[in-house]
Short mmCIF file of C-alpha atoms and ligand atoms in Angstrom, two decimals:
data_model
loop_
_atom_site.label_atom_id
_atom_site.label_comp_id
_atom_site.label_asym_id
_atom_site.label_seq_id
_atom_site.Cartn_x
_atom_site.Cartn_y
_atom_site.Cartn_z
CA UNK A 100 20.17 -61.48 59.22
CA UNK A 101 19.53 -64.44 57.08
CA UNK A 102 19.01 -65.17 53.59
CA UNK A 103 16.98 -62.36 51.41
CA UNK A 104 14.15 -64.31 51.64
CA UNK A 105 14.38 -63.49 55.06
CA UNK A 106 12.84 -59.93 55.30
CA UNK A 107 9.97 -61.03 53.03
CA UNK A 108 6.87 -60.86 54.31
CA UNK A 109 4.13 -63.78 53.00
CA UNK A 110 1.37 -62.25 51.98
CA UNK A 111 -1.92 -64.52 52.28
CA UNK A 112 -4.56 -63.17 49.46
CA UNK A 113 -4.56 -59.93 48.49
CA UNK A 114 -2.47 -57.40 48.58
CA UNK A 115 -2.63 -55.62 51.50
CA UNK A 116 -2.41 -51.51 50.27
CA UNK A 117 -2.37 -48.93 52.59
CA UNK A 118 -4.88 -46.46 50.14
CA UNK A 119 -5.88 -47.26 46.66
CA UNK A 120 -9.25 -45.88 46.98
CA UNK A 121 -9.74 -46.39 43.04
CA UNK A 122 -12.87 -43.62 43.13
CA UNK A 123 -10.56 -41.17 44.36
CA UNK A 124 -7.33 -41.55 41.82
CA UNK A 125 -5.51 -38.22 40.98
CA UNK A 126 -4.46 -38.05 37.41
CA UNK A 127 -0.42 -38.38 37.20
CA UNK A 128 1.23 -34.99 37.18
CA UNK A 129 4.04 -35.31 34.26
CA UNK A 130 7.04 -32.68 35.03
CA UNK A 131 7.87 -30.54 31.75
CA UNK A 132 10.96 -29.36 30.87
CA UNK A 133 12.78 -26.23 31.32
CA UNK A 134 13.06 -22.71 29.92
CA UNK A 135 15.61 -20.60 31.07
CA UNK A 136 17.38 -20.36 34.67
CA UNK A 137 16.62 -22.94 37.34
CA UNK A 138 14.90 -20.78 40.19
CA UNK A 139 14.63 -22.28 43.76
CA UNK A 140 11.92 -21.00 45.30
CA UNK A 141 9.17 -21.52 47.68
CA UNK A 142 5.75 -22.25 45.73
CA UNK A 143 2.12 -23.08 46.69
CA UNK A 144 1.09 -26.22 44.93
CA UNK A 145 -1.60 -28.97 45.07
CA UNK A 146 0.31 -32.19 46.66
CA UNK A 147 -3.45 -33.31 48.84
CA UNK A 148 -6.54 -32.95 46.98
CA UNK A 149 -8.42 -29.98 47.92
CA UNK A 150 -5.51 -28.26 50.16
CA UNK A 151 -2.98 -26.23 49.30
CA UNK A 152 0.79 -27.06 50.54
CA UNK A 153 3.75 -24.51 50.71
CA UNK A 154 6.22 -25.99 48.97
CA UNK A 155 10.00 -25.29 48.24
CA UNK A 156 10.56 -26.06 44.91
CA UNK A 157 13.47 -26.04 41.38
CA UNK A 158 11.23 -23.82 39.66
CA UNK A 159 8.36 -23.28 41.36
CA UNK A 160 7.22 -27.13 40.46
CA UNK A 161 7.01 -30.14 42.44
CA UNK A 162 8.87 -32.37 41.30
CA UNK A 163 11.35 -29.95 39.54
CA UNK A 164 11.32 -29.82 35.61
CA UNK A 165 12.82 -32.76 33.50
CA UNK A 166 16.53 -32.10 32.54
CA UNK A 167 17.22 -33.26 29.29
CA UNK A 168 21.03 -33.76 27.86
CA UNK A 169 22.72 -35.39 25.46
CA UNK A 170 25.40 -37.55 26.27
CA UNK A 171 28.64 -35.40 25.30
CA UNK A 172 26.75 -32.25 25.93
CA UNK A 173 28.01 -29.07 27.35
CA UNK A 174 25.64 -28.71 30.33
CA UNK A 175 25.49 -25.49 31.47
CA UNK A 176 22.58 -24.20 33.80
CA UNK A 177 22.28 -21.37 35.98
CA UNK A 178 20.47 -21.76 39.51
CA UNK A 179 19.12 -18.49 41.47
CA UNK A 180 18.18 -19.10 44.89
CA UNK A 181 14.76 -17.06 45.94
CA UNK A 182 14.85 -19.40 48.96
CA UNK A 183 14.82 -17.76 52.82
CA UNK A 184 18.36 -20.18 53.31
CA UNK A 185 21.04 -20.99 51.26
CA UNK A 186 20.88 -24.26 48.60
CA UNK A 187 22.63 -25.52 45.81
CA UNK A 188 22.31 -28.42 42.86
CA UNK A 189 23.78 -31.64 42.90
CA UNK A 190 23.85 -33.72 39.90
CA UNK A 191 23.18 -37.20 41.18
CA UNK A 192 25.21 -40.31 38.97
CA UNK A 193 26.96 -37.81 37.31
CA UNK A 194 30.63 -37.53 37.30
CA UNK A 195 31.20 -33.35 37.11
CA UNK A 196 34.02 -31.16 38.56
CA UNK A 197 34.30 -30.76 42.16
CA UNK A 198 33.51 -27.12 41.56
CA UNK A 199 29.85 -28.03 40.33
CA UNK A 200 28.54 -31.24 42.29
CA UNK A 201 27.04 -29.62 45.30
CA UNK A 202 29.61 -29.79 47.91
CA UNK A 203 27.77 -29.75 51.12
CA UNK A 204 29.63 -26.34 51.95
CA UNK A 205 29.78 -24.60 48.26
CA UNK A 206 26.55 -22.96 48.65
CA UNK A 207 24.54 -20.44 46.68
CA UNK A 208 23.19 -17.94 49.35
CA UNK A 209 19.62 -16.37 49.59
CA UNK A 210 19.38 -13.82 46.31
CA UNK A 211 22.77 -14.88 45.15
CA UNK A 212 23.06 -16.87 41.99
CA UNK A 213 25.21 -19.49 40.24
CA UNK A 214 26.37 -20.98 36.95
CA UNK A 215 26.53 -24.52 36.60
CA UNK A 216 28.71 -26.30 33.71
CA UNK A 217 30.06 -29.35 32.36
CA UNK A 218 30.52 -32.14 29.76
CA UNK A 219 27.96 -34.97 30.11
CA UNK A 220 30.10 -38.00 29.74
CA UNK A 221 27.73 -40.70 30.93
CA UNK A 222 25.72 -43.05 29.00
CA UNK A 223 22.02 -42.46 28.59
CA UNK A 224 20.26 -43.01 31.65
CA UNK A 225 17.76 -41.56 34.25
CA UNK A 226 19.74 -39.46 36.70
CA UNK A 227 18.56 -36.52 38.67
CA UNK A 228 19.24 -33.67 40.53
CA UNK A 229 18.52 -32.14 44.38
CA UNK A 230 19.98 -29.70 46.57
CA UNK A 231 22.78 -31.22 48.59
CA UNK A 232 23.29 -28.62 51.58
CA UNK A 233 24.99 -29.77 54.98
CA UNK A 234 22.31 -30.76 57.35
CA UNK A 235 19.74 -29.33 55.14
CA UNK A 236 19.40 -32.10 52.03
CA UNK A 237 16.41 -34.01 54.07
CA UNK A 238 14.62 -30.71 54.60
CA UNK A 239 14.70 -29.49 51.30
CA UNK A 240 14.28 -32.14 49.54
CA UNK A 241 11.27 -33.28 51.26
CA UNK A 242 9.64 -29.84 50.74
CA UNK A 243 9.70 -30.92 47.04
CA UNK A 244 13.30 -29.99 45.56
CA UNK A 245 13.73 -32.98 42.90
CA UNK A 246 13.87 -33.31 39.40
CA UNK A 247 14.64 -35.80 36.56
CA UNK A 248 17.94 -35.18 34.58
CA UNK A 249 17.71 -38.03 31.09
CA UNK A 250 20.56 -38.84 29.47
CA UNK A 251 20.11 -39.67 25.86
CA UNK A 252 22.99 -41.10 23.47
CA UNK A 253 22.93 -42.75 20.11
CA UNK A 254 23.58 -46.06 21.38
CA UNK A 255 20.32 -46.16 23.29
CA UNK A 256 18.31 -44.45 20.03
CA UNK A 257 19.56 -47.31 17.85
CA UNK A 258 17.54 -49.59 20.21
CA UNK A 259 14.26 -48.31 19.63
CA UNK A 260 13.28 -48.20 23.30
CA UNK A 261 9.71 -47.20 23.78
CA UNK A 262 9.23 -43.82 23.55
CA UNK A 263 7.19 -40.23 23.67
CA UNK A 264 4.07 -41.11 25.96
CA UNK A 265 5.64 -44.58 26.43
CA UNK A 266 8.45 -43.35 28.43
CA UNK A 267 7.32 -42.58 31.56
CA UNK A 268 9.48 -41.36 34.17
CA UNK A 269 7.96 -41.63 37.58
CA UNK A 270 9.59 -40.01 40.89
CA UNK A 271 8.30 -42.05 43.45
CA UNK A 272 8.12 -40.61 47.44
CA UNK A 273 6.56 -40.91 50.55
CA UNK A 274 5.24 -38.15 52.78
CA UNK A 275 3.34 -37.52 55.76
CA UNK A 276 -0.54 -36.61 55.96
CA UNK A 277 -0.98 -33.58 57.79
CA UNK A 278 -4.58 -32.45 58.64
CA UNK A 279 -3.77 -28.84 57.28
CA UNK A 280 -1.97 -30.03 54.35
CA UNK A 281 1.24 -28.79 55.00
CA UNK A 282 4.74 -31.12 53.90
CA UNK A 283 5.84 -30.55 57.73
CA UNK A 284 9.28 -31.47 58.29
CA UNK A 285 10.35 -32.15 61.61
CA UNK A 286 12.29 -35.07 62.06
CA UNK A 287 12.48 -35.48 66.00
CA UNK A 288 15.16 -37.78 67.40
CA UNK A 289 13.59 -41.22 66.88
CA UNK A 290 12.73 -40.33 63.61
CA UNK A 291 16.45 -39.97 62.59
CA UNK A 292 17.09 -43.92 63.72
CA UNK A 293 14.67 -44.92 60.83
CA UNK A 294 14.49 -41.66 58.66
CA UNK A 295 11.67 -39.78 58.13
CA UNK A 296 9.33 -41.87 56.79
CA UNK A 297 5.53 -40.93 55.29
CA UNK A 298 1.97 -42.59 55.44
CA UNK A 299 1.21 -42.17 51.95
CA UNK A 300 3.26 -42.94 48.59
CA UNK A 301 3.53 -40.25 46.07
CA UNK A 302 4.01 -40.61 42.40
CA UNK A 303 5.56 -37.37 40.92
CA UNK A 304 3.80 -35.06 43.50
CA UNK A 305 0.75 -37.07 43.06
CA UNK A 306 -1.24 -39.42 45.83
CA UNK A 307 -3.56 -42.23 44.56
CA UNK A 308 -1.94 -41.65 41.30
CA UNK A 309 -3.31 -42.40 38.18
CA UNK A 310 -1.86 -42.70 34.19
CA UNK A 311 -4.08 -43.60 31.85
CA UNK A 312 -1.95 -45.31 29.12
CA UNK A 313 -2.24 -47.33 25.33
CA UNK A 314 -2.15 -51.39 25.55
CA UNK A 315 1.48 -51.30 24.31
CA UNK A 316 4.96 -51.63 25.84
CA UNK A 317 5.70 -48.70 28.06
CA UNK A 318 9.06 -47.81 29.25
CA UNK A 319 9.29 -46.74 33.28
CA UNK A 320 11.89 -45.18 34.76
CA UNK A 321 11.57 -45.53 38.24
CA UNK A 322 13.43 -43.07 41.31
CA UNK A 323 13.25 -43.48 44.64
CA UNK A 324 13.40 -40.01 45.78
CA UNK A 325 12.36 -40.58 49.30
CA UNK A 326 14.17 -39.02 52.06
CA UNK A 327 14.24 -42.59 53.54
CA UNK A 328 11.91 -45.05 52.39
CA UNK A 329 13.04 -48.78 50.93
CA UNK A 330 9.69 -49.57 48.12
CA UNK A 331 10.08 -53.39 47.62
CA UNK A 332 8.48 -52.46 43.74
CA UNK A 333 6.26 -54.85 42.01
CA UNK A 334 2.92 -55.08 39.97
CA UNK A 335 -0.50 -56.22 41.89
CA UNK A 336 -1.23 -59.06 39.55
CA UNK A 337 2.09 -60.46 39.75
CA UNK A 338 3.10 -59.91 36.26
CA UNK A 339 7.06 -59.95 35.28
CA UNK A 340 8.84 -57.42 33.34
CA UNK A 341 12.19 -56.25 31.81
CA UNK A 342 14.75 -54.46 33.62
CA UNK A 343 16.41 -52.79 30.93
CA UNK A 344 18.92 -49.93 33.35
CA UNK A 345 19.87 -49.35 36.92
CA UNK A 346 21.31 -46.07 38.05
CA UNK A 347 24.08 -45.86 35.30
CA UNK A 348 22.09 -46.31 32.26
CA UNK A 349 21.09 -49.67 30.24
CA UNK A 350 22.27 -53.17 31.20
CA UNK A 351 24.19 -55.40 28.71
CA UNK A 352 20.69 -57.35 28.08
CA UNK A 353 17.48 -57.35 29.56
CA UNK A 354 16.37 -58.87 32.20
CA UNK A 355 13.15 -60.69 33.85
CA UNK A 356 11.97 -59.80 37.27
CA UNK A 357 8.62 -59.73 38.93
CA UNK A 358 10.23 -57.24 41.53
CA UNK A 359 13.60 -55.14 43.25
CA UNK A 360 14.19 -53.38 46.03
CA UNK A 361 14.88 -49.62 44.97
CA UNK A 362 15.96 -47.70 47.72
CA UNK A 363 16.49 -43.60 48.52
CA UNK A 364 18.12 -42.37 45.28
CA UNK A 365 18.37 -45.78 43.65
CA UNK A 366 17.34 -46.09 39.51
CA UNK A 367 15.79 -48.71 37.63
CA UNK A 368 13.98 -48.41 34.29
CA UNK A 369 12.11 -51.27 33.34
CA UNK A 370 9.88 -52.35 30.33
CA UNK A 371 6.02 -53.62 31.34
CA UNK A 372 3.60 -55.16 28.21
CA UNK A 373 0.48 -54.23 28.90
CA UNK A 374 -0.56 -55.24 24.90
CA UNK A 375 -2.38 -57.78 25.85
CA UNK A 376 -4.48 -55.90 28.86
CA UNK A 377 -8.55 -55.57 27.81
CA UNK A 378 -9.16 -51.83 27.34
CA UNK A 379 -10.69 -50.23 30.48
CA UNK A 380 -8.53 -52.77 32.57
CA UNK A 381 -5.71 -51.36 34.67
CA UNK A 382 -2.94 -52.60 36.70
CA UNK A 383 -1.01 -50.94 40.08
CA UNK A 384 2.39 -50.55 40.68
CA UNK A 385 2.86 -51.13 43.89
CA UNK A 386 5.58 -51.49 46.69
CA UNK A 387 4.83 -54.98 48.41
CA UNK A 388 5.31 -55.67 52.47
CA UNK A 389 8.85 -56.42 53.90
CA UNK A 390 10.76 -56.88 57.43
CA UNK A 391 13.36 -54.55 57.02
CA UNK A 392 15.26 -56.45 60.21
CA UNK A 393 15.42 -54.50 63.77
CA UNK A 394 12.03 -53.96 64.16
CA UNK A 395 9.12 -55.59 62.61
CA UNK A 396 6.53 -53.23 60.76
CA UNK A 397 4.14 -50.98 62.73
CA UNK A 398 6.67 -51.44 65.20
CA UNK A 399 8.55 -47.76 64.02
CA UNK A 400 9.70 -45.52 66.57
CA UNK A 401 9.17 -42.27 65.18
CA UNK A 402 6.48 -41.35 63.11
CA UNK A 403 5.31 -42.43 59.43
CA UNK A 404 5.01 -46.09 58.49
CA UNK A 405 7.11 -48.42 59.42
CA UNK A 406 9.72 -49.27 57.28
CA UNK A 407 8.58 -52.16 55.02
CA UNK A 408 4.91 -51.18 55.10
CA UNK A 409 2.67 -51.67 51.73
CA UNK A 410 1.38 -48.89 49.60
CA UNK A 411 0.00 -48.53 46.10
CA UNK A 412 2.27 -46.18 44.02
CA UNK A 413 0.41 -46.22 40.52
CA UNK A 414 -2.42 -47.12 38.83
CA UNK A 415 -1.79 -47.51 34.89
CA UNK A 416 -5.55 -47.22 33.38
CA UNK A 417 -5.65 -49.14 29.97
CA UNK A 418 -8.07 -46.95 28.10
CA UNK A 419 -6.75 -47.13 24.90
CA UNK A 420 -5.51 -49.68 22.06
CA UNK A 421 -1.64 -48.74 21.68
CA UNK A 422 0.51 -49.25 18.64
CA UNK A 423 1.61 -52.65 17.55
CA UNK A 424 4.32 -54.13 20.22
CA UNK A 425 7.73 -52.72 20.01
CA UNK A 426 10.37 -55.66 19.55
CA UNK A 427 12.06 -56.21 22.70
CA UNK A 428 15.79 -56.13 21.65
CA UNK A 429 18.20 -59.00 23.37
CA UNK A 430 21.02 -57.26 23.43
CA UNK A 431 20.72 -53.69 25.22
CA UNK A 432 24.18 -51.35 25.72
CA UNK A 433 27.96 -53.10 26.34
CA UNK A 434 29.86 -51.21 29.37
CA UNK A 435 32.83 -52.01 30.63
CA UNK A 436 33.28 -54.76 32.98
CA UNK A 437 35.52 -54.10 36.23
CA UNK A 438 37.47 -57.38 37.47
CA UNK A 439 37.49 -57.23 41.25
CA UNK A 440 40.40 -59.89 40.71
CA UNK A 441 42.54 -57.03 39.50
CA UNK A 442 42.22 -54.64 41.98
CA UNK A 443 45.04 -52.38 43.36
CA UNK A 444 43.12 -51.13 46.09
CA UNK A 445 41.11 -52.45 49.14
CA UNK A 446 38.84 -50.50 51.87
CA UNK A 447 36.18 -51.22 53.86
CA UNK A 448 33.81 -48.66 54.95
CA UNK A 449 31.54 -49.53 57.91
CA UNK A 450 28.07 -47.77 58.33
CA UNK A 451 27.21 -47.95 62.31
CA UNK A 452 24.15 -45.92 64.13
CA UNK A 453 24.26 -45.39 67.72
CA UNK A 454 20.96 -45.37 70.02
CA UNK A 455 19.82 -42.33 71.31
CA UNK A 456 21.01 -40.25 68.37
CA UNK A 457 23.03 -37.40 69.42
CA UNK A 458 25.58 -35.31 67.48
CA UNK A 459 28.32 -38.17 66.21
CA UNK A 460 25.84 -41.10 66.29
CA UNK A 461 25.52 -41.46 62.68
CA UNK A 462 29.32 -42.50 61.58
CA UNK A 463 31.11 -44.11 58.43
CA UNK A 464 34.44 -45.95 59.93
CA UNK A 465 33.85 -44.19 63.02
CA UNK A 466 33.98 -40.60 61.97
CA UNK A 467 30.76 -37.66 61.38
CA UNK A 468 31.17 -36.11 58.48
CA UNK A 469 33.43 -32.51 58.81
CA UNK A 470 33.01 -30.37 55.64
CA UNK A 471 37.50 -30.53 54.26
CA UNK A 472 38.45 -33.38 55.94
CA UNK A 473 39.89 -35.79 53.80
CA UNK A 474 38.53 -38.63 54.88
CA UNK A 475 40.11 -41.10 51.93
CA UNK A 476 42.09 -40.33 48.79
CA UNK A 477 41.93 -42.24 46.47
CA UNK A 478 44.39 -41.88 42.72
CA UNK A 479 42.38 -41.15 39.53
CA UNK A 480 42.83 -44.74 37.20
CA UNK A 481 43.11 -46.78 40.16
CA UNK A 482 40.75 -49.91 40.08
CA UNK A 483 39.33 -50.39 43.80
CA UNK A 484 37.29 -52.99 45.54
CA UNK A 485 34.61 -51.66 48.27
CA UNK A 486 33.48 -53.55 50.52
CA UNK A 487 30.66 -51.57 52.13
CA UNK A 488 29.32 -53.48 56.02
CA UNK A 489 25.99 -51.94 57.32
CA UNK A 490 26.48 -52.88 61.42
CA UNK A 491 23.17 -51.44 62.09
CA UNK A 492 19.82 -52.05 62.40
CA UNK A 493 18.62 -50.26 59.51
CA UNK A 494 19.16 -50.30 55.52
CA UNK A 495 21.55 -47.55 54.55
CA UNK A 496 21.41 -46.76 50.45
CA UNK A 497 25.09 -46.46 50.23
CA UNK A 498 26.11 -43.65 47.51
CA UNK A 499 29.13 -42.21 45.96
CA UNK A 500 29.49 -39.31 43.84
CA UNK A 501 32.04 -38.91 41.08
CA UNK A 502 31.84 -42.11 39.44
CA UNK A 503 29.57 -45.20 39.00
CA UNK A 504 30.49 -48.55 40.29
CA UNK A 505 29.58 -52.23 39.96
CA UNK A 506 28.22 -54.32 42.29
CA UNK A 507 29.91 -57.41 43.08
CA UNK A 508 28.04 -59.23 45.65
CA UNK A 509 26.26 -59.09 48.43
CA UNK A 510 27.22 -61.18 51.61
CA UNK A 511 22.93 -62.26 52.16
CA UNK A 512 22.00 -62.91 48.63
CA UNK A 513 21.93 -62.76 44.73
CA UNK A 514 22.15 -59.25 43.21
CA UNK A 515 18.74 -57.60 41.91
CA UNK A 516 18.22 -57.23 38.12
CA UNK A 517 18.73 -53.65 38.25
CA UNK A 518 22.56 -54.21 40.09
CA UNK A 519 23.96 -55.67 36.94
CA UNK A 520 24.60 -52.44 35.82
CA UNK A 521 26.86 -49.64 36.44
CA UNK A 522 25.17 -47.83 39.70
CA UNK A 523 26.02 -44.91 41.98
CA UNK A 524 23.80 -46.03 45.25
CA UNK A 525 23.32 -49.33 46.64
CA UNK A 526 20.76 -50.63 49.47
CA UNK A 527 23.07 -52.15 52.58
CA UNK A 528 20.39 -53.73 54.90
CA UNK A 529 20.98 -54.12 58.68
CA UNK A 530 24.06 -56.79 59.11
CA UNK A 531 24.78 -57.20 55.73
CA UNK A 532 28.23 -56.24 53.33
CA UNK A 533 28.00 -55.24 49.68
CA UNK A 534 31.52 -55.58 47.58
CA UNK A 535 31.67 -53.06 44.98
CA UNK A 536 34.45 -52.59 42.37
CA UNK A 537 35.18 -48.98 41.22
CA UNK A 538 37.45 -46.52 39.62
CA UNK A 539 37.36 -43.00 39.72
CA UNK A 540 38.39 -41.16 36.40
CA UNK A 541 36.84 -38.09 35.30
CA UNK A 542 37.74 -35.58 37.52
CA UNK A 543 40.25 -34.80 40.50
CA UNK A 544 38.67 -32.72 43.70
CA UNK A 545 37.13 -33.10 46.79
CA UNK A 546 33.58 -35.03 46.93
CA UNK A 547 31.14 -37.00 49.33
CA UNK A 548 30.30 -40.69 49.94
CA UNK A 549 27.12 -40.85 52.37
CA UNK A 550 24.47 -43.05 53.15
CA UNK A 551 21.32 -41.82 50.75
CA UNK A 552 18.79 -41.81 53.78
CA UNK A 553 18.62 -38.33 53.75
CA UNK A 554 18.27 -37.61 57.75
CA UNK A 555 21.18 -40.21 58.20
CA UNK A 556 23.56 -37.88 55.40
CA UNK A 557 22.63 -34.92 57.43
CA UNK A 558 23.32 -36.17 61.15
CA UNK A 559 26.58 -37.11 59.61
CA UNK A 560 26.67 -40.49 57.95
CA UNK A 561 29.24 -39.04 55.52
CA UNK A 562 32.96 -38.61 54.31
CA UNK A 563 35.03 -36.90 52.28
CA UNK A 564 36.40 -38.51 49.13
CA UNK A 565 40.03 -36.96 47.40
CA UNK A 566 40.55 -37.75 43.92
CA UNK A 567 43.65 -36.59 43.12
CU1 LIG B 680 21.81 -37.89 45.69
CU2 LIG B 680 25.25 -36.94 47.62
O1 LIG B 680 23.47 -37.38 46.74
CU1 LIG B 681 25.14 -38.07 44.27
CU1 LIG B 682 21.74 -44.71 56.57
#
């Protein structure tokens, strides 16, 4: 694997889009917030126009309702399961007691219920929260169980972000077509190589989405919530924007990009002008091609699109004048630096995939993950350097739970805009090694580190992590 330039497709002309059929966009579906318990549950829902999907759902809505907190918040949240199998919450980027991040094993069984509670201490951010069940997280989630959980803090209010219809948070997904309508999970043993990967992009539930927006600065805060899928995220025309926060909230400044690489469970919010767009113009967010190394596109082995096909994600419809521009602040939120220099700590964690899958083909330093087994402890304070080596042929999104970390390089290229931040998941592509400098505080207890495909987590590709 060569430079990053490497897996970049050219593109002569246009952009080649999978759909886009402008005619036929759906307007965006915007997840509201929530009153009372959070119920899992199966629902019936609209996901393909005209059909009607079973779904299994937080609250009976796909995607699940918008937490909102307040940094320094007691969080507390009770979750019934009305499912046929057993689930439970996990509060991805947030450090929380063992006790309430979703253990694979700590489950809440069919009709049983749970409460969920603890202090907020991160910095305002777009985080989010799925079921986390051993060998089930790829089936559940992809049946729709996925929801938004916003940070807010002073620090971020003082900056006078763009906000109320301007802040537009935006779960982005791919899923397969089915002719009956159905979100039919299956995953059969080729699939699991590349993950389960769709033919069409979804934008908060929505296909051939649609927002239809004011010519002003808008705020997006992007999630790849895909069970597997890499979107290589850009704008049709081109134009650049601000990344203002990765997974851990906002970077020290912003800064210009024309596009990232946001993989499964990755963050990045970023700041788009459209103030100077002509009313009843519009503009698509988009994921552009890519060669994701191992095989080339429409060369996948299971089913779906190849890893590093195109699709259109969102079409933003100017159809409005907006309010005067928003300044763009320079300076966005300090966080503390971590000095790899200084750390007392080093491990390496190797990410390998064996062909044909079978039971113990999808290993982290050699081992499938075994719900108790300490896998690595690791003291509360101590500073630790990473360094994460994918020796496979596919990306792994590389995620840890119980703290956020920096990134400190990567061994095929320069760090994305959205990696200057504190993060919780980075993308590993096939060959590559990502250094990352960390230090767990919050909490002591047992918790996961896993690759973030979701059918790679569940055949195994996961260990157990002791704070103590
Ligand atoms: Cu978003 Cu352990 O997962
Ligand atoms: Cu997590
Ligand atoms: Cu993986």
């Amino acid at each position: 694997v060569g430079a990053a330039a490497a897996r970049v497709l050219t593109v002569a002309g246009g952009l080649p889009l999978l759909r886009g059929a402008e005619a036929s966009a759906e307007p965006l579906g915007l997840p509201a917030g929530l009153v009372g318990p959070l119920i899992a549950t199966p629902a019936t829902g609209t996901v393909w126009p005209g059909r009607s999907t079973a779904l299994l759902t937080f609250g009976g809505t796909y995607p699940g309702p918008t937490l909102r907190a307040r940094r320094g918040d007691v969080f507390q949240l009770r979750l019934e399961n009305r499912l046929a199998e057993p689930t439970n919450v996990h509060w991805h980027g947030l450090a929380v007691p063992a006790e309430a991040d979703g253990y694979p094993t700590d489950l809440v069984q069919p009709g049983a219920a749970r409460q969920y509670a603890f202090q907020i201490g991160e910095r305002a951010g777009t985080y989010w929260y799925h079921p986390h069940p051993d060998r089930r997280t790829g089936a559940q989630v992809y049946g729709g169980m996925a929801g938004f959980l916003i940070v807010e803090d002073e620090d971020e209010r003082a900056l006078g972000l763009p906000g109320g219809e301007q802040d537009v948070a935006l779960l982005l997904q791919d899923r397969r077509r089915s002719a009956d309508g159905s979100l039919r999970y299956a995953p059969t043993p080729m699939d699991l190589m590349a993950g389960y990967l769709g033919d069409a992009a979804l934008v908060n539930g929505t296909p051939d989405a649609e927002l239809r927006v004011a010519a002003t600065l808008h705020r997006l805060r992007l999630l790849n919530g895909s069970n597997a899928r890499v979107f290589r995220v850009a704008f049709e025309d081109g134009r650049r924007f601000q990344v203002i926060a990765g997974d851990g909230g906002l970077l020290e400044s912003p800064v210009a990009a024309s596009e990232l690489f946001l993989g499964p469970g990755e963050r990045v919010e970023l700041l788009v002008d459209l103030s100077r767009d002509p009313i009843g113009g519009s503009v698509r967010l988009a994921s552009l091609p890519f060669s994701a190394g191992g095989m080339g596109p429409g060369m996948g082995m299971g089913g779906g699109a190849s890893q590093g096909a195109a699709f259109s994600l969102l079409r933003l419809l100017v159809e409005r004048p907006g309010p005067p521009g928003v300044r763009l602040p320079d300076r966005l939120a300090p966080f503390e630096r971590l000095d790899p220099s200084r750390a007392e700590v080093r491990r390496r964690l190797v990410m390998e995939m064996r062909m044909p899958p079978f039971a113990g083909a999808f290993t982290i330093n050699g081992r499938s993950f075994e719900a108790g087994r300490v896998d690595l402890r690791v003291e509360r304070g101590a500073l630790e350097v990473w360094e994460i080596v994918n020796a496979s042929n596919e990306p792994h999104p590389f995620h840890v739970h119980a703290t956020q970390f920096q990134v400190v390089r990567r061994s095929t290229g320069a760090l994305g805009a959205h990696e200057l931040g504190p993060k919780d998941t980075v993308l590993v592509w096939p060959g590559e090694t990502v250094q990352i400098v960390l230090r767990f505080e919050r909490h002591a207890g047992l918790y996961v580190l896993h690759c973030h495909n979701l059918e790679h987590e569940d055949a195994g590709m996961m260990l157990n992590l002791e704070v103590v």
